PDB file of C-alpha atoms in Angstrom:
ATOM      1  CA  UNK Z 254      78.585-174.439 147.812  1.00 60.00           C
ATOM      2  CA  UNK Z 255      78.793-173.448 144.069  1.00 64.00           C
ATOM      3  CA  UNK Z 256      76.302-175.514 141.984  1.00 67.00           C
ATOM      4  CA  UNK Z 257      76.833-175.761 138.487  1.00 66.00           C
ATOM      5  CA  UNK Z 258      73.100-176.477 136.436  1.00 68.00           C
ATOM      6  CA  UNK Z 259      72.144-176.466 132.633  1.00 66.00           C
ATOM      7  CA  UNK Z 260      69.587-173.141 133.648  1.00 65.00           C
ATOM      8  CA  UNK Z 261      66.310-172.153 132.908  1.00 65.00           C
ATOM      9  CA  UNK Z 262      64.909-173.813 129.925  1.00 62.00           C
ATOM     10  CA  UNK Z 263      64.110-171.590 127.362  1.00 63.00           C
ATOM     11  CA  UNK Z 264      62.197-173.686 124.998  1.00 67.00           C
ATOM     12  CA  UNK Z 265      58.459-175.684 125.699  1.00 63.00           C
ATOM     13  CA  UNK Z 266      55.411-176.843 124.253  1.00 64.00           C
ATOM     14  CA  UNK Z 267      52.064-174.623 124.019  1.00 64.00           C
ATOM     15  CA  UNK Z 268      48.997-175.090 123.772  1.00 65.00           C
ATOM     16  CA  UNK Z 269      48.162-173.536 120.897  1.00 65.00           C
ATOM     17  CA  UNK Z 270      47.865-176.311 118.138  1.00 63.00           C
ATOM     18  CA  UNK Z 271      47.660-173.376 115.436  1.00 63.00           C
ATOM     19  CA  UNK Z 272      50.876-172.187 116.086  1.00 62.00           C
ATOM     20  CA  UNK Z 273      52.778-173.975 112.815  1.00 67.00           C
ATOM     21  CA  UNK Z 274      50.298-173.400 109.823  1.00 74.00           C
ATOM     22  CA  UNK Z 275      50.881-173.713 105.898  1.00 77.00           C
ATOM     23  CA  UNK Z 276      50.941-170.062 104.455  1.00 79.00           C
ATOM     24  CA  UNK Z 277      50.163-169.867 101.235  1.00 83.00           C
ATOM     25  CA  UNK Z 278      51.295-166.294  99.686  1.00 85.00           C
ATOM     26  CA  UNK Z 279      49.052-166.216  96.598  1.00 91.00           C
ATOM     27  CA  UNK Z 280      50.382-162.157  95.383  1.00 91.00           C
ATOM     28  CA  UNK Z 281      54.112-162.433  96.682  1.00 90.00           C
ATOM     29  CA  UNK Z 282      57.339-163.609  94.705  1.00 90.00           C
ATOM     30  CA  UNK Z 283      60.360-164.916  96.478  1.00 88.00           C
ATOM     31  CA  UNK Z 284      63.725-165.730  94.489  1.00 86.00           C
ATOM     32  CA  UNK Z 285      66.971-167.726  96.019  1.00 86.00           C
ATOM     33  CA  UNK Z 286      70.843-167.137  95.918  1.00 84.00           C
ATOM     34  CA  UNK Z 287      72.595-167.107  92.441  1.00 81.00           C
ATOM     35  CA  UNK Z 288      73.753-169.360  90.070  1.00 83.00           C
ATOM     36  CA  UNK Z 289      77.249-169.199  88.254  1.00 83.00           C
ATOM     37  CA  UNK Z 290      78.632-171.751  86.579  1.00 84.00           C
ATOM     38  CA  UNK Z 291      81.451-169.937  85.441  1.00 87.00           C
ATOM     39  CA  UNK Z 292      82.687-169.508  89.363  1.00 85.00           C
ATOM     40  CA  UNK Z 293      81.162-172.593  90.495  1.00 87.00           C
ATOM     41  CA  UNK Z 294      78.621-171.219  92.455  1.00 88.00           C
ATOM     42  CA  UNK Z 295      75.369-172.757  93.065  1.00 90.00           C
ATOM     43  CA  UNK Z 296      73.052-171.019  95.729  1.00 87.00           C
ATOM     44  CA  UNK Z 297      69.764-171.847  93.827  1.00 88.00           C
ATOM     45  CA  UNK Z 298      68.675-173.726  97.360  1.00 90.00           C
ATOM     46  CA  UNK Z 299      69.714-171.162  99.770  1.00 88.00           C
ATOM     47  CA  UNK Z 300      66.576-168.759 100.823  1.00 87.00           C
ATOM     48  CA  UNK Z 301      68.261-166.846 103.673  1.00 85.00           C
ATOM     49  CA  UNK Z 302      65.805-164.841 105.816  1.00 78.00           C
ATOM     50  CA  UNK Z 303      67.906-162.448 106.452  1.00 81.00           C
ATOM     51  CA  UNK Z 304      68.282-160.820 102.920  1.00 82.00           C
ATOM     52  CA  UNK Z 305      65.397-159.533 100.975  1.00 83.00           C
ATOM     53  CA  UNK Z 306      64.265-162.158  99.424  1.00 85.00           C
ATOM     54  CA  UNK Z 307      60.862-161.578  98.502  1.00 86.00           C
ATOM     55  CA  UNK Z 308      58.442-159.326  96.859  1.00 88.00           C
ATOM     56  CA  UNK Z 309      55.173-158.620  97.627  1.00 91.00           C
ATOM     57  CA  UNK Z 310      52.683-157.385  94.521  1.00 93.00           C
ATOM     58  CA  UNK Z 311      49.305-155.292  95.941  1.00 92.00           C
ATOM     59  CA  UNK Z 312      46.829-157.918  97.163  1.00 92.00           C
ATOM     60  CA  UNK Z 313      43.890-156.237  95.280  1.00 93.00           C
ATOM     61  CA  UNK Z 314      45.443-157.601  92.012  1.00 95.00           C
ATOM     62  CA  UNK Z 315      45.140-161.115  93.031  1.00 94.00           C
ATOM     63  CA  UNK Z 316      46.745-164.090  93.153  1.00 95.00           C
ATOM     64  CA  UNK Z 317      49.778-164.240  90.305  1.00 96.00           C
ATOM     65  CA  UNK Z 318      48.798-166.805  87.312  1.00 97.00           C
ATOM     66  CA  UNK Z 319      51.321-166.093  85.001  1.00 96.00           C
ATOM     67  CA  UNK Z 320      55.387-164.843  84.439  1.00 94.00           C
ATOM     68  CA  UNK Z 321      56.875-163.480  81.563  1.00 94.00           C
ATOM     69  CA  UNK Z 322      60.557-162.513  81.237  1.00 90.00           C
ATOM     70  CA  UNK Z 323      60.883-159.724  78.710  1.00 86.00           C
ATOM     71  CA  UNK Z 324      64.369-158.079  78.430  1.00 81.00           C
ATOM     72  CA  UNK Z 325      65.078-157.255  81.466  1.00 79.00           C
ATOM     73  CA  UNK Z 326      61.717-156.974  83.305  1.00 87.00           C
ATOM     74  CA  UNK Z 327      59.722-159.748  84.912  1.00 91.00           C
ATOM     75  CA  UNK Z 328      55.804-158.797  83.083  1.00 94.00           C
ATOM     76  CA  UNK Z 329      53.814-160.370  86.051  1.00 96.00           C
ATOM     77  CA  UNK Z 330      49.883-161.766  85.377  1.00 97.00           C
ATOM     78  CA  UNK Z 331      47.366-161.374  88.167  1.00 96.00           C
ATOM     79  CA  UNK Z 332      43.903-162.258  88.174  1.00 96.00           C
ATOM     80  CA  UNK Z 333      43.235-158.204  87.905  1.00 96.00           C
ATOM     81  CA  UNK Z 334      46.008-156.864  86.595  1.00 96.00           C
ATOM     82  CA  UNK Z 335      49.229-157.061  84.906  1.00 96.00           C
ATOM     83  CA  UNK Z 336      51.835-155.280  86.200  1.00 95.00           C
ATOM     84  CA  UNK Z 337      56.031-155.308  85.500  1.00 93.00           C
ATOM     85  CA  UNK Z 338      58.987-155.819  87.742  1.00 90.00           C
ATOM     86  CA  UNK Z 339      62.116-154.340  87.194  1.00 85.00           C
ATOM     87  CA  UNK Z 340      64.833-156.443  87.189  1.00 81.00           C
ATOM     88  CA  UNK Z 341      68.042-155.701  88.880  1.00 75.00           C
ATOM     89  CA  UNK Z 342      67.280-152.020  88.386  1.00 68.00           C
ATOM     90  CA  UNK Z 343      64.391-149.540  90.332  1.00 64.00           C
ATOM     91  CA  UNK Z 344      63.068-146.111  88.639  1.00 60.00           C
ATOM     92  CA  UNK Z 345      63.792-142.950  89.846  1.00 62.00           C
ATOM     93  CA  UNK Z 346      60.884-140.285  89.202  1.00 58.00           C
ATOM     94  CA  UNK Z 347      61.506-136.579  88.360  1.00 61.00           C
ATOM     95  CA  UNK Z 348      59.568-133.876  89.645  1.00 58.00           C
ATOM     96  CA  UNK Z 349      57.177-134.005  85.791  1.00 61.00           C
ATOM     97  CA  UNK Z 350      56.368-137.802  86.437  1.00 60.00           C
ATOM     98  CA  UNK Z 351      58.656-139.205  83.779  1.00 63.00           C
ATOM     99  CA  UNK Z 352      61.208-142.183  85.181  1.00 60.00           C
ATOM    100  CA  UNK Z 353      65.355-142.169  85.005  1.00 59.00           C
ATOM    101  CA  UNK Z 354      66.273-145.713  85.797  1.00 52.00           C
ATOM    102  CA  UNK Z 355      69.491-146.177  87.334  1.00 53.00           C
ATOM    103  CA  UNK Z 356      71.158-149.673  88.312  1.00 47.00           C
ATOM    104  CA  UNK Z 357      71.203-151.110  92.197  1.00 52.00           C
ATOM    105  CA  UNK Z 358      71.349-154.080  93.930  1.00 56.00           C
ATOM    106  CA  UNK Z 359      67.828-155.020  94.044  1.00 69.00           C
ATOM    107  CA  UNK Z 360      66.954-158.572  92.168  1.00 77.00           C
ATOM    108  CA  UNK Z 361      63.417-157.455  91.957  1.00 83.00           C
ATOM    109  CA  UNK Z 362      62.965-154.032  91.885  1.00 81.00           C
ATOM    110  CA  UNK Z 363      59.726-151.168  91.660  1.00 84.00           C
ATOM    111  CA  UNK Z 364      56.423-152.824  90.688  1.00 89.00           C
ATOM    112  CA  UNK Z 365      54.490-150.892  87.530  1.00 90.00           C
ATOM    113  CA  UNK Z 366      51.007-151.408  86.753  1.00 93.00           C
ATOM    114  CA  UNK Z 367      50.401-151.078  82.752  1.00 94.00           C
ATOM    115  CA  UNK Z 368      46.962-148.766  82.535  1.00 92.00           C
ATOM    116  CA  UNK Z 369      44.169-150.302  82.186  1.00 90.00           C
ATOM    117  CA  UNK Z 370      42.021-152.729  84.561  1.00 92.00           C
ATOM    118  CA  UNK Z 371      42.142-156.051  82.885  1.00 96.00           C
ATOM    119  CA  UNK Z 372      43.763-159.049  84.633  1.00 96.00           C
ATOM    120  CA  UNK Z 373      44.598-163.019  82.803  1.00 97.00           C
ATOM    121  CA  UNK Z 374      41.947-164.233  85.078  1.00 96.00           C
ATOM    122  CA  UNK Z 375      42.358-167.778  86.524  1.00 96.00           C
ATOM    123  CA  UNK Z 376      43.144-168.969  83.123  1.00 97.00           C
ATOM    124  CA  UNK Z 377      47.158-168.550  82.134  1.00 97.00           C
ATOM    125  CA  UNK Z 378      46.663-171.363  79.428  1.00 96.00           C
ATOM    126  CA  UNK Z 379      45.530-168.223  77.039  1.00 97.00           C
ATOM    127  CA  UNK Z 380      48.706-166.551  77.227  1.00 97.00           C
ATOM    128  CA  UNK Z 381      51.012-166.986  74.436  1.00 96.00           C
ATOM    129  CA  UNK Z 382      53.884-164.638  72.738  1.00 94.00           C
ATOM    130  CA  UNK Z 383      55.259-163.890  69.871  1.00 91.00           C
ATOM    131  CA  UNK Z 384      58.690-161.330  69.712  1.00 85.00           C
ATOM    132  CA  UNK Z 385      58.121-158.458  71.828  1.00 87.00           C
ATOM    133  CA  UNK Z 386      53.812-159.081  71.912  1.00 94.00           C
ATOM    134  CA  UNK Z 387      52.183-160.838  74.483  1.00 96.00           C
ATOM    135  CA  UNK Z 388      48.785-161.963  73.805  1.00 97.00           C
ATOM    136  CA  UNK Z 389      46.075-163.187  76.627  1.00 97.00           C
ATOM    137  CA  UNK Z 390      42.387-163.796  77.916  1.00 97.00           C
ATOM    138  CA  UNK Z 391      40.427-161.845  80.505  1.00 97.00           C
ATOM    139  CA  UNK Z 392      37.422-164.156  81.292  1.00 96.00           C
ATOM    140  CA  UNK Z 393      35.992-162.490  84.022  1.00 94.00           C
ATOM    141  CA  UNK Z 394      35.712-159.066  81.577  1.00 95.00           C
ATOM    142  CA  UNK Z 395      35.426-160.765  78.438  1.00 95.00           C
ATOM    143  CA  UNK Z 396      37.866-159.322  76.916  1.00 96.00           C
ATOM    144  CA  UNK Z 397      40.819-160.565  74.502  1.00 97.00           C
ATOM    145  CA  UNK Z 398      44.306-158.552  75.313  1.00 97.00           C
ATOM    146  CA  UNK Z 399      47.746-157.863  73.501  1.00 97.00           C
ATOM    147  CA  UNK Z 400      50.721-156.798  75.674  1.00 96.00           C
ATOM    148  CA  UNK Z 401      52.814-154.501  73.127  1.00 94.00           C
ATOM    149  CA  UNK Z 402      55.218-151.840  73.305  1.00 88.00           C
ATOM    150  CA  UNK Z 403      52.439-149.177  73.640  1.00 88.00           C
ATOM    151  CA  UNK Z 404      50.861-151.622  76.713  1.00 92.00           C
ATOM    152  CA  UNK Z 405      47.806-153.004  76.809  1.00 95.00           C
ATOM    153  CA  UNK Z 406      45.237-153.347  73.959  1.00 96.00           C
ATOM    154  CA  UNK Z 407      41.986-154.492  73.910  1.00 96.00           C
ATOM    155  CA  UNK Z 408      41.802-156.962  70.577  1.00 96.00           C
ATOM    156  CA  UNK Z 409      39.115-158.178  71.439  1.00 96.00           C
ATOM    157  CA  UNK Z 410      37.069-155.169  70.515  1.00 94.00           C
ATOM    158  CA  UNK Z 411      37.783-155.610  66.696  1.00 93.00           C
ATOM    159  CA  UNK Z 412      34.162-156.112  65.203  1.00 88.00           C
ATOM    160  CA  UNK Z 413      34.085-159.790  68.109  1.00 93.00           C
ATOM    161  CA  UNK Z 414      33.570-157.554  71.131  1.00 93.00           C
ATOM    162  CA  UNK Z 415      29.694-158.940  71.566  1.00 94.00           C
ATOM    163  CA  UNK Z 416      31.060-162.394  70.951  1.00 95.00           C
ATOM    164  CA  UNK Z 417      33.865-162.978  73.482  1.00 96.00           C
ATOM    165  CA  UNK Z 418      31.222-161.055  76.453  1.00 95.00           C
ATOM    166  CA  UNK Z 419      29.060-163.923  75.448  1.00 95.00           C
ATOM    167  CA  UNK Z 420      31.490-167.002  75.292  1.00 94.00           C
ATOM    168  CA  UNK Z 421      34.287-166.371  77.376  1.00 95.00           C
ATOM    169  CA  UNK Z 422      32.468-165.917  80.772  1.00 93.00           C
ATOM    170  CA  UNK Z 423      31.192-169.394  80.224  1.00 93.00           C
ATOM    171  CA  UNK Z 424      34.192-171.183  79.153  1.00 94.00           C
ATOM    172  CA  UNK Z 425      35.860-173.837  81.379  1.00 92.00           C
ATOM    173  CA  UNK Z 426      39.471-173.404  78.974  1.00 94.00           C
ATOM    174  CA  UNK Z 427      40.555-170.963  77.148  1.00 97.00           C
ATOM    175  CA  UNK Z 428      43.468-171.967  75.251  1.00 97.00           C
ATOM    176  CA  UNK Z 429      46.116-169.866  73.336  1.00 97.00           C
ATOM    177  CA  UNK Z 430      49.217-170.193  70.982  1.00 96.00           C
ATOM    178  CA  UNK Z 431      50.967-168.729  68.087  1.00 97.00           C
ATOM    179  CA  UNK Z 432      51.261-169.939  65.006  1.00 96.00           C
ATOM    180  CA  UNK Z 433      54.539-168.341  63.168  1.00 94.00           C
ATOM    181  CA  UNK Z 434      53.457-169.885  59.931  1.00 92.00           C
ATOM    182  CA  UNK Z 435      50.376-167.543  59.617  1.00 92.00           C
ATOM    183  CA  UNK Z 436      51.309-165.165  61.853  1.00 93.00           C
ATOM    184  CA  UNK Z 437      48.433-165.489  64.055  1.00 95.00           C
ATOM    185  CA  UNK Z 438      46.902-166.072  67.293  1.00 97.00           C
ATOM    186  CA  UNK Z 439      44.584-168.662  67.756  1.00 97.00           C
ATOM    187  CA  UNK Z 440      42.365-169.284  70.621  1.00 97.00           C
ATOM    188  CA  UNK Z 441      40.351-171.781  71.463  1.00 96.00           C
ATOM    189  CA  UNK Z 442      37.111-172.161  73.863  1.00 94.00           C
ATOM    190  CA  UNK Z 443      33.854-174.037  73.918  1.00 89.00           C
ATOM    191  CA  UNK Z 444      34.719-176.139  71.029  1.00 91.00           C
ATOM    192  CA  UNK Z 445      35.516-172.770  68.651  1.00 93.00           C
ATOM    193  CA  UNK Z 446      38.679-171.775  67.673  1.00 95.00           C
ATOM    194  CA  UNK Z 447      39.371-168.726  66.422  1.00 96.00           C
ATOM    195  CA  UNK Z 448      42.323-166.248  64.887  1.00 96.00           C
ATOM    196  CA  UNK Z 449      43.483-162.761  65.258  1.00 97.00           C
ATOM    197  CA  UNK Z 450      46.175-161.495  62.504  1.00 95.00           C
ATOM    198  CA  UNK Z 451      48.377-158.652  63.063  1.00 92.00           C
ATOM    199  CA  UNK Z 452      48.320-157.833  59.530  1.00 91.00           C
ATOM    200  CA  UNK Z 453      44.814-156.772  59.363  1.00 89.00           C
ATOM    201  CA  UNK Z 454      44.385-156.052  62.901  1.00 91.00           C
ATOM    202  CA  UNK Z 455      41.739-158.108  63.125  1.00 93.00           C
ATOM    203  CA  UNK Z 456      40.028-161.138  63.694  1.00 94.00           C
ATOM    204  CA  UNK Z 457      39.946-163.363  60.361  1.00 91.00           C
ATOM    205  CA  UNK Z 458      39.045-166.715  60.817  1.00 92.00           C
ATOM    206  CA  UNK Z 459      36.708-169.422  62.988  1.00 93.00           C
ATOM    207  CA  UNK Z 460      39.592-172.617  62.511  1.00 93.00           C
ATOM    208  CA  UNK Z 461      37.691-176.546  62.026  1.00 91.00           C
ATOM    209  CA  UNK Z 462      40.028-177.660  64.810  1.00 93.00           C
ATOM    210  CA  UNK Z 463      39.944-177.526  68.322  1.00 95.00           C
ATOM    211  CA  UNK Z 464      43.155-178.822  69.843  1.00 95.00           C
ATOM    212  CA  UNK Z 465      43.828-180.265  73.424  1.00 95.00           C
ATOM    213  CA  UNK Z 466      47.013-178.109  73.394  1.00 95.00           C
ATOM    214  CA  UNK Z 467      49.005-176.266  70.659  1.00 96.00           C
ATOM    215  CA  UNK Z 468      52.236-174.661  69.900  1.00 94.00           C
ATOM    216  CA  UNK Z 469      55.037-173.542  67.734  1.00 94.00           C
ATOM    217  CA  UNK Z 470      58.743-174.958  67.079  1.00 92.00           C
ATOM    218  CA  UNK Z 471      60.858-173.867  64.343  1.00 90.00           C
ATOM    219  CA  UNK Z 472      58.440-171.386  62.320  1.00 91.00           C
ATOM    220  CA  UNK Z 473      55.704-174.700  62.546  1.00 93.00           C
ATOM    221  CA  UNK Z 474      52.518-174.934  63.972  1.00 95.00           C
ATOM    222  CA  UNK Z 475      52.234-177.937  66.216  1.00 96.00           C
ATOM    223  CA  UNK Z 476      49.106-179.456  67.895  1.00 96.00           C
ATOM    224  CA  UNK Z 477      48.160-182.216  69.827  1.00 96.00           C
ATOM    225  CA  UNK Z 478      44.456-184.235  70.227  1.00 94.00           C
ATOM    226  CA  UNK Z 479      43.530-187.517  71.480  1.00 92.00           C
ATOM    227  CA  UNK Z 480      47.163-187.956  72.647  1.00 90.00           C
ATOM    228  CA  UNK Z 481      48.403-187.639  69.268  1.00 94.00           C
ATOM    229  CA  UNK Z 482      50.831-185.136  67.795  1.00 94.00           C
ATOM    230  CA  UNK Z 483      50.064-183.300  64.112  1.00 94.00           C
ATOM    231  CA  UNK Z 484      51.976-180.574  62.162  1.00 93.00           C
ATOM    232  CA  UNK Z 485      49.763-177.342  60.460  1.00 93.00           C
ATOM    233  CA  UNK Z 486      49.778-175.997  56.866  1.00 89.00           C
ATOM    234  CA  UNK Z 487      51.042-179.630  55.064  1.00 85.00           C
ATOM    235  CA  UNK Z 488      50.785-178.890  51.970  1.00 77.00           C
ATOM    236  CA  UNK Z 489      48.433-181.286  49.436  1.00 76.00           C
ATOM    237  CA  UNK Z 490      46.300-181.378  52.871  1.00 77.00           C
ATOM    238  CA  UNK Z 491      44.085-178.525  52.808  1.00 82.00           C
ATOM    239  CA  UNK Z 492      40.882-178.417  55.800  1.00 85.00           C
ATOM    240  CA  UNK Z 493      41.659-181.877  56.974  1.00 89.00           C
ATOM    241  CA  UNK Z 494      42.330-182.071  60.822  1.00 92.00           C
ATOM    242  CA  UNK Z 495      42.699-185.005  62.789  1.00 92.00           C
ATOM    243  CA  UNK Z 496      41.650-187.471  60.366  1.00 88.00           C
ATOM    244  CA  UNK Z 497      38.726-185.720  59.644  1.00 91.00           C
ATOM    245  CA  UNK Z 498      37.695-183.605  56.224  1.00 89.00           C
ATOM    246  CA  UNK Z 499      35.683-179.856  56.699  1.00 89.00           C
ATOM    247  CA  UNK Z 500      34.015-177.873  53.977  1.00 86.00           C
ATOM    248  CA  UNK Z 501      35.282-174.105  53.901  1.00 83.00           C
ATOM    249  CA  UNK Z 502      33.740-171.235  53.502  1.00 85.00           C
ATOM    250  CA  UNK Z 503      34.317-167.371  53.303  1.00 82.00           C
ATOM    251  CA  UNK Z 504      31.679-164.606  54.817  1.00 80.00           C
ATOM    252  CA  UNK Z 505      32.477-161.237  52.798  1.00 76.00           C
ATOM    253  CA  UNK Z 506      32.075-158.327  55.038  1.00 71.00           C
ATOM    254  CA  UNK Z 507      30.964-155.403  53.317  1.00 71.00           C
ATOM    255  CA  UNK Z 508      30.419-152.709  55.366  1.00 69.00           C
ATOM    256  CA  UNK Z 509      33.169-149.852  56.034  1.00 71.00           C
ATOM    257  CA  UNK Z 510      30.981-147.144  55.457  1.00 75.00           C
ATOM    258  CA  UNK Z 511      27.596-148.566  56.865  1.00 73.00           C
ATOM    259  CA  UNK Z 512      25.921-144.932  56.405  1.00 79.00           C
ATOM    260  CA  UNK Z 513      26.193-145.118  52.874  1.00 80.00           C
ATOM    261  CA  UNK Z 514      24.807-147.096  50.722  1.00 78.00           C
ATOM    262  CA  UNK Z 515      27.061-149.219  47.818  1.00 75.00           C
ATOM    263  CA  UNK Z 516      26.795-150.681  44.241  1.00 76.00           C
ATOM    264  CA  UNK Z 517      29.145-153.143  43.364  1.00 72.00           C
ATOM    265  CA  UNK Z 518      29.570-154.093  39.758  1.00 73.00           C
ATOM    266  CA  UNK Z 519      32.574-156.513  39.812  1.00 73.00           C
ATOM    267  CA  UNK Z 520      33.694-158.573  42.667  1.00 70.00           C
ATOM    268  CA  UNK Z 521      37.154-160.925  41.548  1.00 72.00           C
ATOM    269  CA  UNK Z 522      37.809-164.027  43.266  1.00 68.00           C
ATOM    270  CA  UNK Z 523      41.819-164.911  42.879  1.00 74.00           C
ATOM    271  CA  UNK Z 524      42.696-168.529  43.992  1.00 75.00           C
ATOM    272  CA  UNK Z 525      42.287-171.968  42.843  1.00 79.00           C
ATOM    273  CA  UNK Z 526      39.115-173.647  40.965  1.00 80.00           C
ATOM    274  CA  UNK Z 527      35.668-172.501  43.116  1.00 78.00           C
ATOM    275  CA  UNK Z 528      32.997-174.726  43.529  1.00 82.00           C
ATOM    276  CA  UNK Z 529      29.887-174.631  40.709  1.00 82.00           C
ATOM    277  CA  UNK Z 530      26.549-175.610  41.167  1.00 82.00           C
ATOM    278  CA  UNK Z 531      24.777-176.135  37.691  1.00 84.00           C
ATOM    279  CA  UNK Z 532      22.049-173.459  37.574  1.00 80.00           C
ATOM    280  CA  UNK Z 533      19.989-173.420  34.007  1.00 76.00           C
ATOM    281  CA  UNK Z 534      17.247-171.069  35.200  1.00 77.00           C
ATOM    282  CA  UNK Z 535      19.155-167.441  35.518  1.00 73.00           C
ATOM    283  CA  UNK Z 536      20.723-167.233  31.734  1.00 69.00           C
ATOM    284  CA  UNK Z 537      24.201-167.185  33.262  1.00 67.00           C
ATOM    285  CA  UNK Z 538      26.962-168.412  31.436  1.00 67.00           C
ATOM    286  CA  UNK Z 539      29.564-169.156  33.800  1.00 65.00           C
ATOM    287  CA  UNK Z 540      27.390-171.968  35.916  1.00 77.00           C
ATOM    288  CA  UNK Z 541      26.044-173.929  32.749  1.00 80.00           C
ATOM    289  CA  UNK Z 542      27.907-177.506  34.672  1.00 84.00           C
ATOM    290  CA  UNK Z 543      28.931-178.542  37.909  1.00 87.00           C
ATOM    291  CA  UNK Z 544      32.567-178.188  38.412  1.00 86.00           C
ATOM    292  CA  UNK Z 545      34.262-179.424  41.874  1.00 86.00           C
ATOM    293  CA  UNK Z 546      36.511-176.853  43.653  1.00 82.00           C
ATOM    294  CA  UNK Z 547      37.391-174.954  46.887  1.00 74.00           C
TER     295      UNK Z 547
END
């Protein structure tokens, strides 16, 4: 007689308990379907295996702490390295080394290191941007970087190069953000904050305030600490920061040549009313009272 039966099974249970594990891809990207409002479309919960979804960065860079969409490429921050994806385009190489890009289908395309061997550590609180300039902390080389045009540069090297190898290492946070107003970038660790200016290419300032967490809206500096929420650079409120008041003070470094050695007759001070201490003993006339200033 013909029997009709439902067949060899072709699914069972093993033994091995470790079959199903939790994967955790620490260096790899992975991006879903597209989004159009315009046609109505709406994949951004469809991850389909059987497309190329994914992109895998080299493991020796570490784990990925930090992305940054700029134009059209996606400037990716490992622990070691930084390193940009093309976006919906790969690079084509000529024989002399110099790239042609041409347009494909690829969502993520070719992965390029920038030169040199500096990474956003485990901290991508220190990154913050400003136009086409990226700025960010390397605490395992103590090092201060800005992403530019011309790639990476070491700021941090700018007369503070002793100081960040001997602060940052330490440093549980390492906080950065722009502030439009002065056109700097400020960042804070150990209960310092301090500012690099683009104008001077250099660092200018050690700030009185150390914020919980700062940032910019509208050309204005905003921070906040203790839960509360202040504006920068009020006017009629000069070196007062959370309630509390700070004396100022300038250090005058003079020293570009430091082989030779240098007379100066005149120093000028431009700016409002500076402090006076009365002084009677050195026969100058300009500290005969005290006077209160800046």
């Amino acid at each position: 007689d013909v029997i009709i039966d439902k067949g060899a099974i072709v699914s069972t249970t093993l033994d091995d308990n470790n079959l199903y594990n939790e994967d955790r891809k620490t260096n790899g990207l992975i991006f879903s379907g597209i989004y159009n409002s315009i046609g109505g479309i709406n994949e951004l919960n469809q991850f389909i295996q059987a497309e190329k979804i994914t992109k895998d960065l080299n493991p020796t860079y570490g784990s990925i702490q930090k992305l940054f969409s700029r134009q059209t490429d996606l400037i990716t921050f490992c622990e070691d390295r930084v390193v940009k994806v093309l976006a919906n385009k790969d690079a084509v190489f000529n024989a002399d080394g110099n790239a042609q890009l041409t347009a494909n289908l690829n969502v993520l395309g070719q992965t390029i290191p920038f030169v040199g061997d500096y990474g956003i550590s485990q901290n991508p609180e220190s990154f913050a941007s400003e136009s086409y300039r990226a700025y960010f902390a390397d605490k395992q080389r103590g090092a201060i970087l800005r992403l530019s045009r011309d790639g990476l540069t070491t700021i941090s090297q700018y007369g503070m190069t002793d100081y960040f190898k001997d602060n940052l290492p330490s440093a549980n946070k390492i906080l950065g953000s722009y502030d439009p107003y002065n056109n700097e970038y400020n960042v804070t660790f150990s209960n310092e904050t301090v500012s690099f200016d683009e104008k001077v290419n250099g660092w200018v300032s050690f700030k009185s305030y150390v914020p919980e967490i700062a940032g910019n809206c509208a050309n204005r500096y905003f921070s906040f600490k203790g839960g509360e929420f202040y504006i920068h650079d009020v006017q009629d409120n000069y070196n007062n920061f959370y309630g509390v008041d700070y004396e100022s003070s300038i250090t005058l470094l003079l020293n570009d040549v430091p082989g030779s050695v240098k007379n100066f007759k005149t120093l000028n001070y431009e700016g409002s009313q500076a402090k006076v201490i009365e002084n009677l003993d050195d026969n100058n006339y300009y500290n005969l009272e005290n006077k209160d200033g800046w």
